[in-house]
PDB file of C-alpha atoms and ligand atoms in Angstrom:
ATOM      1  CA  MET A1269     105.552  87.629  88.229  1.00  0.00           C
ATOM      2  CA  ARG A1270     102.569  87.167  85.921  1.00  0.00           C
ATOM      3  CA  LYS A1271     102.809  89.222  82.723  1.00  0.00           C
ATOM      4  CA  LYS A1272      99.685  91.362  82.217  1.00  0.00           C
ATOM      5  CA  ARG A1273      97.950  90.500  78.975  1.00  0.00           C
ATOM      6  CA  LYS A1274      96.615  93.409  76.969  1.00  0.00           C
ATOM      7  CA  LEU A1275      93.066  93.535  75.700  1.00  0.00           C
ATOM      8  CA  LYS A1276      92.516  94.238  72.030  1.00  0.00           C
ATOM      9  CA  SER A1277      90.729  97.540  72.710  1.00  0.00           C
ATOM     10  CA  GLU A1278      93.736  98.899  74.661  1.00  0.00           C
ATOM     11  CA  ALA A1279      96.210  98.220  71.858  1.00  0.00           C
ATOM     12  CA  GLY A1280      93.838  99.112  69.033  1.00  0.00           C
ATOM     13  CA  ALA A1281      93.553 102.804  69.980  1.00  0.00           C
ATOM     14  CA  LEU A1282      97.292 103.178  70.352  1.00  0.00           C
ATOM     15  CA  THR A1283      98.163 101.500  67.113  1.00  0.00           C
ATOM     16  CA  ARG A1284      95.548 103.341  65.063  1.00  0.00           C
ATOM     17  CA  ARG A1285      96.837 106.666  66.389  1.00  0.00           C
ATOM     18  CA  ASP A1286     100.429 105.643  65.694  1.00  0.00           C
ATOM     19  CA  PHE A1287      99.484 104.510  62.224  1.00  0.00           C
ATOM     20  CA  LEU A1288      97.681 107.768  61.336  1.00  0.00           C
ATOM     21  CA  LYS A1289     100.520 109.846  62.785  1.00  0.00           C
ATOM     22  CA  GLY A1290     103.093 107.868  60.876  1.00  0.00           C
ATOM     23  CA  ALA A1291     101.161 107.981  57.617  1.00  0.00           C
ATOM     24  CA  GLY A1292     100.745 111.805  57.653  1.00  0.00           C
ATOM     25  CA  VAL A1293      98.574 111.763  54.549  1.00  0.00           C
ATOM     26  CA  THR A1294      94.899 111.986  53.666  1.00  0.00           C
ATOM     27  CA  VAL A1295      92.973 109.023  55.007  1.00  0.00           C
ATOM     28  CA  SER A1296      91.320 107.094  52.224  1.00  0.00           C
ATOM     29  CA  GLY A1297      89.434 103.806  52.230  1.00  0.00           C
ATOM     30  CA  GLY A1298      92.568 102.090  51.000  1.00  0.00           C
ATOM     31  CA  LEU A1299      94.659 103.533  53.798  1.00  0.00           C
ATOM     32  CA  LEU A1300      92.130 102.458  56.432  1.00  0.00           C
ATOM     33  CA  ALA A1301      92.307  98.922  55.089  1.00  0.00           C
ATOM     34  CA  THR A1302      96.102  99.044  55.308  1.00  0.00           C
ATOM     35  CA  GLY A1303      95.778 100.441  58.835  1.00  0.00           C
ATOM     36  CA  ALA A1304      93.608  97.492  59.920  1.00  0.00           C
ATOM     37  CA  VAL A1305      96.278  95.066  58.838  1.00  0.00           C
ATOM     38  CA  THR A1306      98.896  97.081  60.675  1.00  0.00           C
ATOM     39  CA  THR A1307      96.748  97.099  63.807  1.00  0.00           C
ATOM     40  CA  ALA A1308      96.311  93.328  63.749  1.00  0.00           C
ATOM     41  CA  GLN A1309     100.018  92.762  63.201  1.00  0.00           C
ATOM     42  CA  ALA A1310     100.964  95.152  65.981  1.00  0.00           C
ATOM     43  CA  ALA A1311      98.400  93.528  68.300  1.00  0.00           C
ATOM     44  CA  ALA A1312      99.936  90.122  67.678  1.00  0.00           C
ATOM     45  CA  GLN A1313     103.410  91.495  68.324  1.00  0.00           C
ATOM     46  CA  GLU A1314     102.347  93.131  71.589  1.00  0.00           C
ATOM     47  CA  GLY A1315     100.744  89.949  72.918  1.00  0.00           C
ATOM     48  CA  VAL A1316      97.232  91.397  72.778  1.00  0.00           C
ATOM     49  CA  VAL A1317      94.459  88.875  73.413  1.00  0.00           C
ATOM     50  CA  GLY A1318      90.851  88.589  72.262  1.00  0.00           C
ATOM     51  CA  PRO A1319      88.243  89.289  71.209  1.00  0.00           C
ATOM     52  CA  GLY A1320      87.750  85.500  70.913  1.00  0.00           C
ATOM     53  CA  PRO A1321      88.039  83.071  73.858  1.00  0.00           C
ATOM     54  CA  VAL A1322      91.435  82.749  75.513  1.00  0.00           C
ATOM     55  CA  PRO A1323      92.632  80.423  78.285  1.00  0.00           C
ATOM     56  CA  ILE A1324      92.057  81.986  81.715  1.00  0.00           C
ATOM     57  CA  THR A1325      93.001  80.372  85.017  1.00  0.00           C
ATOM     58  CA  LEU A1326      91.176  81.473  88.160  1.00  0.00           C
ATOM     59  CA  ARG A1327      91.904  80.501  91.740  1.00  0.00           C
ATOM     60  CA  ILE A1328      88.608  80.551  93.614  1.00  0.00           C
ATOM     61  CA  ASN A1329      88.254  79.575  97.254  1.00  0.00           C
ATOM     62  CA  GLY A1330      91.592  77.785  97.030  1.00  0.00           C
ATOM     63  CA  ARG A1331      90.658  75.758  93.963  1.00  0.00           C
ATOM     64  CA  VAL A1332      92.137  76.282  90.499  1.00  0.00           C
ATOM     65  CA  HIS A1333      89.706  76.520  87.564  1.00  0.00           C
ATOM     66  CA  ARG A1334      90.844  76.547  83.930  1.00  0.00           C
ATOM     67  CA  LEU A1335      88.468  78.264  81.537  1.00  0.00           C
ATOM     68  CA  SER A1336      88.272  79.459  77.973  1.00  0.00           C
ATOM     69  CA  LEU A1337      86.627  82.874  77.972  1.00  0.00           C
ATOM     70  CA  GLU A1338      86.436  86.036  75.902  1.00  0.00           C
ATOM     71  CA  PRO A1339      88.523  88.716  77.641  1.00  0.00           C
ATOM     72  CA  ARG A1340      85.410  90.913  77.951  1.00  0.00           C
ATOM     73  CA  ILE A1341      83.797  88.464  80.437  1.00  0.00           C
ATOM     74  CA  THR A1342      83.588  89.819  83.980  1.00  0.00           C
ATOM     75  CA  LEU A1343      84.720  87.899  87.019  1.00  0.00           C
ATOM     76  CA  LEU A1344      81.105  87.766  88.205  1.00  0.00           C
ATOM     77  CA  ASP A1345      79.827  86.291  84.932  1.00  0.00           C
ATOM     78  CA  ALA A1346      82.726  83.835  84.794  1.00  0.00           C
ATOM     79  CA  LEU A1347      81.740  82.454  88.182  1.00  0.00           C
ATOM     80  CA  ARG A1348      77.976  82.541  87.746  1.00  0.00           C
ATOM     81  CA  ASP A1349      77.670  81.497  84.085  1.00  0.00           C
ATOM     82  CA  HIS A1350      80.716  79.312  83.548  1.00  0.00           C
ATOM     83  CA  LEU A1351      81.487  77.743  86.942  1.00  0.00           C
ATOM     84  CA  ASN A1352      78.038  77.616  88.540  1.00  0.00           C
ATOM     85  CA  ILE A1353      79.340  79.507  91.591  1.00  0.00           C
ATOM     86  CA  THR A1354      76.260  81.655  92.095  1.00  0.00           C
ATOM     87  CA  GLY A1355      76.444  82.928  95.666  1.00  0.00           C
ATOM     88  CA  SER A1356      77.526  86.402  94.524  1.00  0.00           C
ATOM     89  CA  LYS A1357      74.556  88.224  93.029  1.00  0.00           C
ATOM     90  CA  LYS A1358      74.233  90.352  89.903  1.00  0.00           C
ATOM     91  CA  VAL A1359      71.961  93.306  90.595  1.00  0.00           C
ATOM     92  CA  CYS A1360      73.106  96.638  89.116  1.00  0.00           C
ATOM     93  CA  ASP A1361      75.992  95.226  87.027  1.00  0.00           C
ATOM     94  CA  ARG A1362      77.681  98.654  87.185  1.00  0.00           C
ATOM     95  CA  ALA A1363      79.627  99.005  90.446  1.00  0.00           C
ATOM     96  CA  THR A1364      76.841 100.698  92.349  1.00  0.00           C
ATOM     97  CA  CYS A1365      75.119  98.275  94.734  1.00  0.00           C
ATOM     98  CA  GLY A1366      77.796  95.877  96.010  1.00  0.00           C
ATOM     99  CA  ALA A1367      75.642  92.734  95.613  1.00  0.00           C
ATOM    100  CA  CYS A1368      78.464  91.101  93.652  1.00  0.00           C
ATOM    101  CA  THR A1369      81.150  91.827  96.267  1.00  0.00           C
ATOM    102  CA  MET A1370      83.811  89.147  96.583  1.00  0.00           C
ATOM    103  CA  LEU A1371      87.370  89.319  97.872  1.00  0.00           C
ATOM    104  CA  MET A1372      90.416  89.548  95.663  1.00  0.00           C
ATOM    105  CA  ASP A1373      93.553  88.964  97.735  1.00  0.00           C
ATOM    106  CA  LYS A1374      91.376  89.647 100.803  1.00  0.00           C
ATOM    107  CA  LYS A1375      90.210  93.034  99.497  1.00  0.00           C
ATOM    108  CA  PRO A1376      86.539  93.549  98.554  1.00  0.00           C
ATOM    109  CA  VAL A1377      85.910  94.149  94.846  1.00  0.00           C
ATOM    110  CA  TYR A1378      82.806  94.619  92.722  1.00  0.00           C
ATOM    111  CA  ALA A1379      83.083  91.459  90.639  1.00  0.00           C
ATOM    112  CA  CYS A1380      80.728  92.927  88.017  1.00  0.00           C
ATOM    113  CA  THR A1381      83.421  95.412  87.015  1.00  0.00           C
ATOM    114  CA  VAL A1382      86.542  93.260  87.285  1.00  0.00           C
ATOM    115  CA  LEU A1383      87.338  91.272  84.161  1.00  0.00           C
ATOM    116  CA  ALA A1384      87.977  87.578  84.715  1.00  0.00           C
ATOM    117  CA  ILE A1385      91.266  87.956  82.873  1.00  0.00           C
ATOM    118  CA  GLU A1386      92.318  90.660  85.344  1.00  0.00           C
ATOM    119  CA  ALA A1387      91.676  88.270  88.231  1.00  0.00           C
ATOM    120  CA  GLU A1388      94.265  85.780  86.996  1.00  0.00           C
ATOM    121  CA  GLY A1389      97.037  85.302  89.527  1.00  0.00           C
ATOM    122  CA  HIS A1390      94.903  86.592  92.413  1.00  0.00           C
ATOM    123  CA  ASP A1391      93.146  84.710  95.199  1.00  0.00           C
ATOM    124  CA  ILE A1392      89.390  85.043  94.869  1.00  0.00           C
ATOM    125  CA  THR A1393      87.174  84.369  97.870  1.00  0.00           C
ATOM    126  CA  THR A1394      83.405  84.092  97.631  1.00  0.00           C
ATOM    127  CA  ILE A1395      80.557  83.585 100.084  1.00  0.00           C
ATOM    128  CA  GLU A1396      80.664  79.833  99.334  1.00  0.00           C
ATOM    129  CA  SER A1397      83.926  79.544 101.263  1.00  0.00           C
ATOM    130  CA  LEU A1398      82.571  80.950 104.517  1.00  0.00           C
ATOM    131  CA  THR A1399      80.776  77.838 105.719  1.00  0.00           C
ATOM    132  CA  GLU A1400      82.725  74.882 106.982  1.00  0.00           C
ATOM    133  CA  ASN A1401      81.001  71.516 107.423  1.00  0.00           C
ATOM    134  CA  GLY A1402      77.673  73.310 107.538  1.00  0.00           C
ATOM    135  CA  ARG A1403      78.931  75.739 110.213  1.00  0.00           C
ATOM    136  CA  LEU A1404      78.247  79.416 109.519  1.00  0.00           C
ATOM    137  CA  SER A1405      81.028  81.998 109.827  1.00  0.00           C
ATOM    138  CA  PRO A1406      80.625  84.486 112.726  1.00  0.00           C
ATOM    139  CA  VAL A1407      79.446  87.176 110.291  1.00  0.00           C
ATOM    140  CA  MET A1408      76.861  84.878 108.700  1.00  0.00           C
ATOM    141  CA  GLU A1409      75.596  83.751 112.068  1.00  0.00           C
ATOM    142  CA  ALA A1410      75.298  87.344 113.283  1.00  0.00           C
ATOM    143  CA  PHE A1411      73.300  88.262 110.136  1.00  0.00           C
ATOM    144  CA  TRP A1412      70.920  85.401 110.837  1.00  0.00           C
ATOM    145  CA  LYS A1413      70.509  86.262 114.527  1.00  0.00           C
ATOM    146  CA  ASN A1414      69.947  89.964 113.873  1.00  0.00           C
ATOM    147  CA  ASP A1415      67.472  89.655 111.007  1.00  0.00           C
ATOM    148  CA  ALA A1416      69.941  91.464 108.784  1.00  0.00           C
ATOM    149  CA  GLN A1417      68.228  90.465 105.539  1.00  0.00           C
ATOM    150  CA  GLN A1418      64.819  90.436 103.873  1.00  0.00           C
ATOM    151  CA  CYS A1419      64.864  89.488 100.178  1.00  0.00           C
ATOM    152  CA  GLY A1420      68.506  88.481 100.569  1.00  0.00           C
ATOM    153  CA  PHE A1421      69.791  89.805  97.252  1.00  0.00           C
ATOM    154  CA  CYS A1422      72.279  92.155  98.898  1.00  0.00           C
ATOM    155  CA  THR A1423      73.223  89.715 101.677  1.00  0.00           C
ATOM    156  CA  PRO A1424      76.142  87.744 100.130  1.00  0.00           C
ATOM    157  CA  GLY A1425      77.800  91.021  99.103  1.00  0.00           C
ATOM    158  CA  PHE A1426      77.248  92.547 102.537  1.00  0.00           C
ATOM    159  CA  VAL A1427      78.587  89.431 104.291  1.00  0.00           C
ATOM    160  CA  MET A1428      81.768  89.543 102.183  1.00  0.00           C
ATOM    161  CA  ALA A1429      82.188  93.294 102.725  1.00  0.00           C
ATOM    162  CA  CYS A1430      81.624  92.865 106.492  1.00  0.00           C
ATOM    163  CA  THR A1431      84.112  89.985 106.628  1.00  0.00           C
ATOM    164  CA  ALA A1432      86.811  92.105 104.964  1.00  0.00           C
ATOM    165  CA  PHE A1433      85.859  95.126 107.077  1.00  0.00           C
ATOM    166  CA  LEU A1434      86.201  93.212 110.382  1.00  0.00           C
ATOM    167  CA  GLU A1435      89.518  91.779 109.256  1.00  0.00           C
ATOM    168  CA  LYS A1436      90.821  95.358 109.070  1.00  0.00           C
ATOM    169  CA  ASN A1437      88.769  96.818 111.936  1.00  0.00           C
ATOM    170  CA  PRO A1438      88.313  94.225 114.680  1.00  0.00           C
ATOM    171  CA  ASN A1439      86.942  96.843 117.155  1.00  0.00           C
ATOM    172  CA  PRO A1440      84.725  99.069 115.032  1.00  0.00           C
ATOM    173  CA  THR A1441      82.492 101.873 116.274  1.00  0.00           C
ATOM    174  CA  LEU A1442      79.027 102.319 114.807  1.00  0.00           C
ATOM    175  CA  GLU A1443      80.259 105.300 112.763  1.00  0.00           C
ATOM    176  CA  GLN A1444      83.131 103.245 111.351  1.00  0.00           C
ATOM    177  CA  ILE A1445      80.709 100.481 110.394  1.00  0.00           C
ATOM    178  CA  GLU A1446      78.415 102.946 108.587  1.00  0.00           C
ATOM    179  CA  LYS A1447      81.364 104.408 106.691  1.00  0.00           C
ATOM    180  CA  GLY A1448      83.115 101.089 106.066  1.00  0.00           C
ATOM    181  CA  LEU A1449      80.038  99.495 104.496  1.00  0.00           C
ATOM    182  CA  GLY A1450      79.121 102.546 102.414  1.00  0.00           C
ATOM    183  CA  GLY A1451      79.847 100.660  99.187  1.00  0.00           C
ATOM    184  CA  ASN A1452      76.935  98.252  99.652  1.00  0.00           C
ATOM    185  CA  LEU A1453      73.238  99.049  99.292  1.00  0.00           C
ATOM    186  CA  CYS A1454      70.198  97.270 100.677  1.00  0.00           C
ATOM    187  CA  ARG A1455      66.982  98.120  98.891  1.00  0.00           C
ATOM    188  CA  CYS A1456      64.977  96.468 101.684  1.00  0.00           C
ATOM    189  CA  GLY A1457      66.537  98.850 104.213  1.00  0.00           C
ATOM    190  CA  THR A1458      67.979  96.309 106.645  1.00  0.00           C
ATOM    191  CA  TYR A1459      70.842  98.616 107.648  1.00  0.00           C
ATOM    192  CA  ALA A1460      70.027  98.640 111.376  1.00  0.00           C
ATOM    193  CA  GLY A1461      70.153  94.836 111.514  1.00  0.00           C
ATOM    194  CA  ILE A1462      73.364  94.741 109.472  1.00  0.00           C
ATOM    195  CA  ARG A1463      75.104  97.195 111.820  1.00  0.00           C
ATOM    196  CA  ARG A1464      74.001  95.195 114.855  1.00  0.00           C
ATOM    197  CA  ALA A1465      75.269  92.039 113.137  1.00  0.00           C
ATOM    198  CA  VAL A1466      78.698  93.547 112.508  1.00  0.00           C
ATOM    199  CA  LEU A1467      79.027  94.607 116.161  1.00  0.00           C
ATOM    200  CA  GLU A1468      77.986  91.154 117.295  1.00  0.00           C
ATOM    201  CA  ALA A1469      80.317  89.385 114.847  1.00  0.00           C
ATOM    202  CA  ALA A1470      83.213  91.566 116.025  1.00  0.00           C
ATOM    203  CA  LYS A1471      82.538  90.434 119.567  1.00  0.00           C
ATOM    204  CA  ALA A1472      82.148  86.778 118.608  1.00  0.00           C
ATOM    205  CA  MET A1473      85.380  86.806 116.601  1.00  0.00           C
ATOM    206  CA  LYS A1474      87.256  87.931 119.692  1.00  0.00           C
ATOM    207  CA  GLY A1475      85.738  85.070 121.672  1.00  0.00           C
ATOM    208  CA  GLY A1476      83.220  87.376 123.389  1.00  0.00           C
ATOM    209  CA  GLN A1477      79.590  86.630 124.040  1.00  0.00           C
ATOM    210  CA  ALA A1478      77.146  87.356 121.272  1.00  0.00           C
ATOM    211  CA  ASN A1479      74.239  89.618 122.155  1.00  0.00           C
ATOM    212  CA  GLY A1480      71.880  86.892 121.084  1.00  0.00           C
TER     213      GLY A1480
HETATM  214  S1  FES B2182      76.061  93.991  90.767  1.00  0.00           S
HETATM  215 FE1  FES B2182      78.105  94.627  91.042  1.00  0.00          FE
HETATM  216  S2  FES B2182      77.944  96.447  92.189  1.00  0.00           S
HETATM  217 FE2  FES B2182      75.888  95.905  91.773  1.00  0.00          FE
HETATM  218  S1  FES B2183      67.654  92.351 101.962  1.00  0.00           S
HETATM  219 FE1  FES B2183      66.672  92.910 100.117  1.00  0.00          FE
HETATM  220  S2  FES B2183      68.132  94.210  99.150  1.00  0.00           S
HETATM  221 FE2  FES B2183      68.951  93.865 101.104  1.00  0.00          FE
END
C-alpha cells in the first residue's frame, strides 16, 4: 500500500512542540535557531516533503501523469495549470460551489480542496472522460436536451456529481435528487432543468425512453 507522505506543516508543529517541551528552559533567539535545525532534521527523518517541488504521480482518466509539484498545489490546479485538463472549473476555490467536482475512486470530491499529493494512488475521473468518439454520456445528453445550463460554469461539476449520484441511486425520486446534488450550486438557477436531466438520464441508463 502507498505510504502517505507528510507535508512540512504537519511535522513542523509537532516537532516544534516536542522541542520546546524537551528543552524546558527560557526560549531565546539562540534556542529558536537550534530548534529550527532540529525541526529540519526531524522532518527529514520522518519523510516529510516540501515546501519545494516533489515528484507526484497522478492517474487521470486512466492515464498516468508524472509531475513535479509543490505539495501545496491542489488537484484542481495541478490539472488546470500543469496538465491543461481544464474541464473542471475553478469558481469559489473553497469547497462551496462544486464547480470543480471530479471523481476520486468514483466518489465526488471538490478538487479545489484536495491536494494533488493526496490524490496519488487514486483513480481520478474528470468530465473529459465522459465522451467517447464524440458521443455524449447519458447525463451530458440529458443536460443538453433539458436546457440544464446557462453560462455553463457549474455544468462540468454538476455532470460529474450527477454521474456519481446515478451510479449510487439508479432510481432516484425528485427529493433524493435535490438532496443528492446539494453540494453543487448554480448561480444561473438552472436547478429545474438539472433535476429533469437527472430523471431523464436515469431512465436512459436503464435503456428506457428519454422524455425528449
Ligand atoms: S471551485 Fe471548488 S467548490 Fe467551488
Ligand atoms: S449555468 Fe451558470 S452557474 Fe450554473
